[in-house]
Amino acid sequence: MTRIRRGYIARRRRTKIRLFASSFRGAHSRLTRTITQQKIRALISAHRDRNRKKGDFRRLWITRINAVIRGNRVSYIYSRLIHNLYKVRLLLNRKILAQIAISNRNCFYMISNEIIK
C-alpha cells in the first residue's frame, strides 16, 4: 500500500492561528490547543473592553465637567447643569462640554450662565 501524504489544510489553519498568537509568551504561542484557547480569550477581552472604553471616557468627561463647574460655583453641580441643558434643549454631548470646559473655561461659564437664566 502506498503512503498517503497529509494535506496542507490543517497546517494552514494552524499557522494562521500561530500568526495571531505570535506575540504571546511561552506555551501560549507554541502549543496549538493553548493558542486556540488564548485566541478565544483575547477576542472576548477585546470585545468586552471596546464597550468598557466608552463608559470610561464618559466617566472621565463627567468628572472634568463637574470639576470645572464646582470650581466656579459651589451651589451648581453637574446633574443640575445637564438637567438644565435638556430643559433649554441645548443638546451638547458630554465630550464637547468637557473639551470646552478644559480649553475655554470662559466660554463654558457663559454657557452655564445662559442655561441658568
JSON list of C-alpha atoms in Angstrom, two decimals:
[
{"chain": "A", "resi": 1, "resn": "MET", "atom": "CA", "xyz": [0.00, 0.00, 0.00]},
{"chain": "A", "resi": 2, "resn": "THR", "atom": "CA", "xyz": [1.30, 3.44, -0.88]},
{"chain": "A", "resi": 3, "resn": "ARG", "atom": "CA", "xyz": [1.91, 6.12, 1.68]},
{"chain": "A", "resi": 4, "resn": "ILE", "atom": "CA", "xyz": [-0.63, 8.94, 1.81]},
{"chain": "A", "resi": 5, "resn": "ARG", "atom": "CA", "xyz": [0.77, 12.37, 2.42]},
{"chain": "A", "resi": 6, "resn": "ARG", "atom": "CA", "xyz": [-1.28, 14.63, 4.63]},
{"chain": "A", "resi": 7, "resn": "GLY", "atom": "CA", "xyz": [-2.85, 17.68, 3.09]},
{"chain": "A", "resi": 8, "resn": "TYR", "atom": "CA", "xyz": [-1.91, 21.25, 3.88]},
{"chain": "A", "resi": 9, "resn": "ILE", "atom": "CA", "xyz": [-5.32, 22.49, 5.06]},
{"chain": "A", "resi": 10, "resn": "ALA", "atom": "CA", "xyz": [-4.86, 21.68, 8.76]},
{"chain": "A", "resi": 11, "resn": "ARG", "atom": "CA", "xyz": [-1.32, 23.07, 8.70]},
{"chain": "A", "resi": 12, "resn": "ARG", "atom": "CA", "xyz": [-2.52, 26.24, 7.03]},
{"chain": "A", "resi": 13, "resn": "ARG", "atom": "CA", "xyz": [-5.20, 26.69, 9.71]},
{"chain": "A", "resi": 14, "resn": "ARG", "atom": "CA", "xyz": [-2.67, 26.20, 12.50]},
{"chain": "A", "resi": 15, "resn": "THR", "atom": "CA", "xyz": [-0.18, 28.64, 11.01]},
{"chain": "A", "resi": 16, "resn": "LYS", "atom": "CA", "xyz": [-2.91, 31.24, 10.73]},
{"chain": "A", "resi": 17, "resn": "ILE", "atom": "CA", "xyz": [-3.69, 30.78, 14.43]},
{"chain": "A", "resi": 18, "resn": "ARG", "atom": "CA", "xyz": [0.04, 30.88, 15.26]},
{"chain": "A", "resi": 19, "resn": "LEU", "atom": "CA", "xyz": [0.41, 34.22, 13.46]},
{"chain": "A", "resi": 20, "resn": "PHE", "atom": "CA", "xyz": [-2.35, 35.64, 15.68]},
{"chain": "A", "resi": 21, "resn": "ALA", "atom": "CA", "xyz": [-0.60, 34.42, 18.84]},
{"chain": "A", "resi": 22, "resn": "SER", "atom": "CA", "xyz": [2.97, 35.16, 17.79]},
{"chain": "A", "resi": 23, "resn": "SER", "atom": "CA", "xyz": [3.34, 37.89, 20.40]},
{"chain": "A", "resi": 24, "resn": "PHE", "atom": "CA", "xyz": [2.10, 35.73, 23.28]},
{"chain": "A", "resi": 25, "resn": "ARG", "atom": "CA", "xyz": [4.59, 34.30, 25.78]},
{"chain": "A", "resi": 26, "resn": "GLY", "atom": "CA", "xyz": [5.59, 30.70, 26.41]},
{"chain": "A", "resi": 27, "resn": "ALA", "atom": "CA", "xyz": [3.23, 27.86, 25.53]},
{"chain": "A", "resi": 28, "resn": "HIS", "atom": "CA", "xyz": [0.57, 30.39, 24.60]},
{"chain": "A", "resi": 29, "resn": "SER", "atom": "CA", "xyz": [2.43, 30.98, 21.35]},
{"chain": "A", "resi": 30, "resn": "ARG", "atom": "CA", "xyz": [3.71, 27.43, 20.75]},
{"chain": "A", "resi": 31, "resn": "LEU", "atom": "CA", "xyz": [1.11, 24.78, 21.54]},
{"chain": "A", "resi": 32, "resn": "THR", "atom": "CA", "xyz": [-1.82, 24.62, 19.15]},
{"chain": "A", "resi": 33, "resn": "ARG", "atom": "CA", "xyz": [-4.52, 23.82, 21.71]},
{"chain": "A", "resi": 34, "resn": "THR", "atom": "CA", "xyz": [-3.31, 26.51, 24.11]},
{"chain": "A", "resi": 35, "resn": "ILE", "atom": "CA", "xyz": [-3.06, 29.02, 21.26]},
{"chain": "A", "resi": 36, "resn": "THR", "atom": "CA", "xyz": [-6.70, 28.41, 20.33]},
{"chain": "A", "resi": 37, "resn": "GLN", "atom": "CA", "xyz": [-7.83, 28.92, 23.92]},
{"chain": "A", "resi": 38, "resn": "GLN", "atom": "CA", "xyz": [-5.79, 32.11, 24.24]},
{"chain": "A", "resi": 39, "resn": "LYS", "atom": "CA", "xyz": [-7.12, 33.43, 20.94]},
{"chain": "A", "resi": 40, "resn": "ILE", "atom": "CA", "xyz": [-10.70, 32.98, 22.14]},
{"chain": "A", "resi": 41, "resn": "ARG", "atom": "CA", "xyz": [-9.83, 34.64, 25.44]},
{"chain": "A", "resi": 42, "resn": "ALA", "atom": "CA", "xyz": [-8.10, 37.56, 23.70]},
{"chain": "A", "resi": 43, "resn": "LEU", "atom": "CA", "xyz": [-11.01, 38.18, 21.35]},
{"chain": "A", "resi": 44, "resn": "ILE", "atom": "CA", "xyz": [-13.50, 38.06, 24.25]},
{"chain": "A", "resi": 45, "resn": "SER", "atom": "CA", "xyz": [-11.41, 40.58, 26.20]},
{"chain": "A", "resi": 46, "resn": "ALA", "atom": "CA", "xyz": [-11.09, 42.86, 23.18]},
{"chain": "A", "resi": 47, "resn": "HIS", "atom": "CA", "xyz": [-14.85, 42.83, 22.62]},
{"chain": "A", "resi": 48, "resn": "ARG", "atom": "CA", "xyz": [-15.61, 43.49, 26.30]},
{"chain": "A", "resi": 49, "resn": "ASP", "atom": "CA", "xyz": [-13.06, 46.29, 26.60]},
{"chain": "A", "resi": 50, "resn": "ARG", "atom": "CA", "xyz": [-14.25, 48.07, 23.47]},
{"chain": "A", "resi": 51, "resn": "ASN", "atom": "CA", "xyz": [-17.57, 48.58, 25.22]},
{"chain": "A", "resi": 52, "resn": "ARG", "atom": "CA", "xyz": [-15.91, 49.34, 28.56]},
{"chain": "A", "resi": 53, "resn": "LYS", "atom": "CA", "xyz": [-13.81, 52.07, 26.95]},
{"chain": "A", "resi": 54, "resn": "LYS", "atom": "CA", "xyz": [-16.96, 54.01, 26.04]},
{"chain": "A", "resi": 55, "resn": "GLY", "atom": "CA", "xyz": [-18.07, 54.03, 29.67]},
{"chain": "A", "resi": 56, "resn": "ASP", "atom": "CA", "xyz": [-14.61, 55.00, 30.88]},
{"chain": "A", "resi": 57, "resn": "PHE", "atom": "CA", "xyz": [-14.47, 58.02, 28.59]},
{"chain": "A", "resi": 58, "resn": "ARG", "atom": "CA", "xyz": [-17.99, 59.08, 29.58]},
{"chain": "A", "resi": 59, "resn": "ARG", "atom": "CA", "xyz": [-16.95, 58.86, 33.26]},
{"chain": "A", "resi": 60, "resn": "LEU", "atom": "CA", "xyz": [-13.85, 60.97, 32.52]},
{"chain": "A", "resi": 61, "resn": "TRP", "atom": "CA", "xyz": [-15.86, 63.67, 30.73]},
{"chain": "A", "resi": 62, "resn": "ILE", "atom": "CA", "xyz": [-18.40, 63.82, 33.56]},
{"chain": "A", "resi": 63, "resn": "THR", "atom": "CA", "xyz": [-15.60, 64.21, 36.11]},
{"chain": "A", "resi": 64, "resn": "ARG", "atom": "CA", "xyz": [-13.98, 67.02, 34.12]},
{"chain": "A", "resi": 65, "resn": "ILE", "atom": "CA", "xyz": [-17.23, 68.93, 33.67]},
{"chain": "A", "resi": 66, "resn": "ASN", "atom": "CA", "xyz": [-18.13, 68.55, 37.34]},
{"chain": "A", "resi": 67, "resn": "ALA", "atom": "CA", "xyz": [-14.68, 69.74, 38.46]},
{"chain": "A", "resi": 68, "resn": "VAL", "atom": "CA", "xyz": [-14.88, 72.91, 36.35]},
{"chain": "A", "resi": 69, "resn": "ILE", "atom": "CA", "xyz": [-18.45, 73.67, 37.46]},
{"chain": "A", "resi": 70, "resn": "ARG", "atom": "CA", "xyz": [-17.70, 73.22, 41.15]},
{"chain": "A", "resi": 71, "resn": "GLY", "atom": "CA", "xyz": [-14.63, 75.42, 40.75]},
{"chain": "A", "resi": 72, "resn": "ASN", "atom": "CA", "xyz": [-16.86, 78.23, 39.57]},
{"chain": "A", "resi": 73, "resn": "ARG", "atom": "CA", "xyz": [-19.80, 77.91, 41.97]},
{"chain": "A", "resi": 74, "resn": "VAL", "atom": "CA", "xyz": [-20.23, 75.63, 44.93]},
{"chain": "A", "resi": 75, "resn": "SER", "atom": "CA", "xyz": [-24.03, 75.51, 44.63]},
{"chain": "A", "resi": 76, "resn": "TYR", "atom": "CA", "xyz": [-24.07, 74.43, 40.97]},
{"chain": "A", "resi": 77, "resn": "ILE", "atom": "CA", "xyz": [-23.39, 70.75, 40.24]},
{"chain": "A", "resi": 78, "resn": "TYR", "atom": "CA", "xyz": [-23.09, 68.52, 37.19]},
{"chain": "A", "resi": 79, "resn": "SER", "atom": "CA", "xyz": [-26.52, 66.87, 37.40]},
{"chain": "A", "resi": 80, "resn": "ARG", "atom": "CA", "xyz": [-28.27, 70.24, 37.59]},
{"chain": "A", "resi": 81, "resn": "LEU", "atom": "CA", "xyz": [-26.29, 71.51, 34.58]},
{"chain": "A", "resi": 82, "resn": "ILE", "atom": "CA", "xyz": [-27.26, 68.50, 32.42]},
{"chain": "A", "resi": 83, "resn": "HIS", "atom": "CA", "xyz": [-30.89, 68.76, 33.55]},
{"chain": "A", "resi": 84, "resn": "ASN", "atom": "CA", "xyz": [-30.98, 72.45, 32.60]},
{"chain": "A", "resi": 85, "resn": "LEU", "atom": "CA", "xyz": [-29.27, 71.69, 29.27]},
{"chain": "A", "resi": 86, "resn": "TYR", "atom": "CA", "xyz": [-32.08, 69.33, 28.36]},
{"chain": "A", "resi": 87, "resn": "LYS", "atom": "CA", "xyz": [-34.73, 71.78, 29.58]},
{"chain": "A", "resi": 88, "resn": "VAL", "atom": "CA", "xyz": [-33.35, 74.53, 27.34]},
{"chain": "A", "resi": 89, "resn": "ARG", "atom": "CA", "xyz": [-32.97, 71.94, 24.52]},
{"chain": "A", "resi": 90, "resn": "LEU", "atom": "CA", "xyz": [-29.30, 72.82, 24.07]},
{"chain": "A", "resi": 91, "resn": "LEU", "atom": "CA", "xyz": [-28.04, 69.38, 23.08]},
{"chain": "A", "resi": 92, "resn": "LEU", "atom": "CA", "xyz": [-24.29, 69.37, 23.65]},
{"chain": "A", "resi": 93, "resn": "ASN", "atom": "CA", "xyz": [-22.82, 65.98, 24.39]},
{"chain": "A", "resi": 94, "resn": "ARG", "atom": "CA", "xyz": [-20.51, 65.37, 27.32]},
{"chain": "A", "resi": 95, "resn": "LYS", "atom": "CA", "xyz": [-17.40, 65.05, 25.15]},
{"chain": "A", "resi": 96, "resn": "ILE", "atom": "CA", "xyz": [-17.84, 68.53, 23.66]},
{"chain": "A", "resi": 97, "resn": "LEU", "atom": "CA", "xyz": [-18.74, 70.03, 27.04]},
{"chain": "A", "resi": 98, "resn": "ALA", "atom": "CA", "xyz": [-15.59, 68.54, 28.60]},
{"chain": "A", "resi": 99, "resn": "GLN", "atom": "CA", "xyz": [-13.41, 69.89, 25.76]},
{"chain": "A", "resi": 100, "resn": "ILE", "atom": "CA", "xyz": [-14.94, 73.36, 26.15]},
{"chain": "A", "resi": 101, "resn": "ALA", "atom": "CA", "xyz": [-14.51, 73.18, 29.93]},
{"chain": "A", "resi": 102, "resn": "ILE", "atom": "CA", "xyz": [-10.80, 72.39, 29.63]},
{"chain": "A", "resi": 103, "resn": "SER", "atom": "CA", "xyz": [-9.75, 74.54, 26.70]},
{"chain": "A", "resi": 104, "resn": "ASN", "atom": "CA", "xyz": [-12.00, 77.59, 27.15]},
{"chain": "A", "resi": 105, "resn": "ARG", "atom": "CA", "xyz": [-13.43, 77.99, 30.65]},
{"chain": "A", "resi": 106, "resn": "ASN", "atom": "CA", "xyz": [-14.90, 81.44, 29.98]},
{"chain": "A", "resi": 107, "resn": "CYS", "atom": "CA", "xyz": [-16.99, 80.03, 27.16]},
{"chain": "A", "resi": 108, "resn": "PHE", "atom": "CA", "xyz": [-18.12, 77.20, 29.42]},
{"chain": "A", "resi": 109, "resn": "TYR", "atom": "CA", "xyz": [-19.10, 79.67, 32.15]},
{"chain": "A", "resi": 110, "resn": "MET", "atom": "CA", "xyz": [-21.07, 81.67, 29.57]},
{"chain": "A", "resi": 111, "resn": "ILE", "atom": "CA", "xyz": [-22.96, 78.53, 28.53]},
{"chain": "A", "resi": 112, "resn": "SER", "atom": "CA", "xyz": [-23.78, 77.64, 32.14]},
{"chain": "A", "resi": 113, "resn": "ASN", "atom": "CA", "xyz": [-24.91, 81.23, 32.85]},
{"chain": "A", "resi": 114, "resn": "GLU", "atom": "CA", "xyz": [-27.22, 81.20, 29.83]},
{"chain": "A", "resi": 115, "resn": "ILE", "atom": "CA", "xyz": [-28.76, 77.96, 30.98]},
{"chain": "A", "resi": 116, "resn": "ILE", "atom": "CA", "xyz": [-29.45, 79.26, 34.48]},
{"chain": "A", "resi": 117, "resn": "LYS", "atom": "CA", "xyz": [-31.44, 82.25, 33.18]}
]
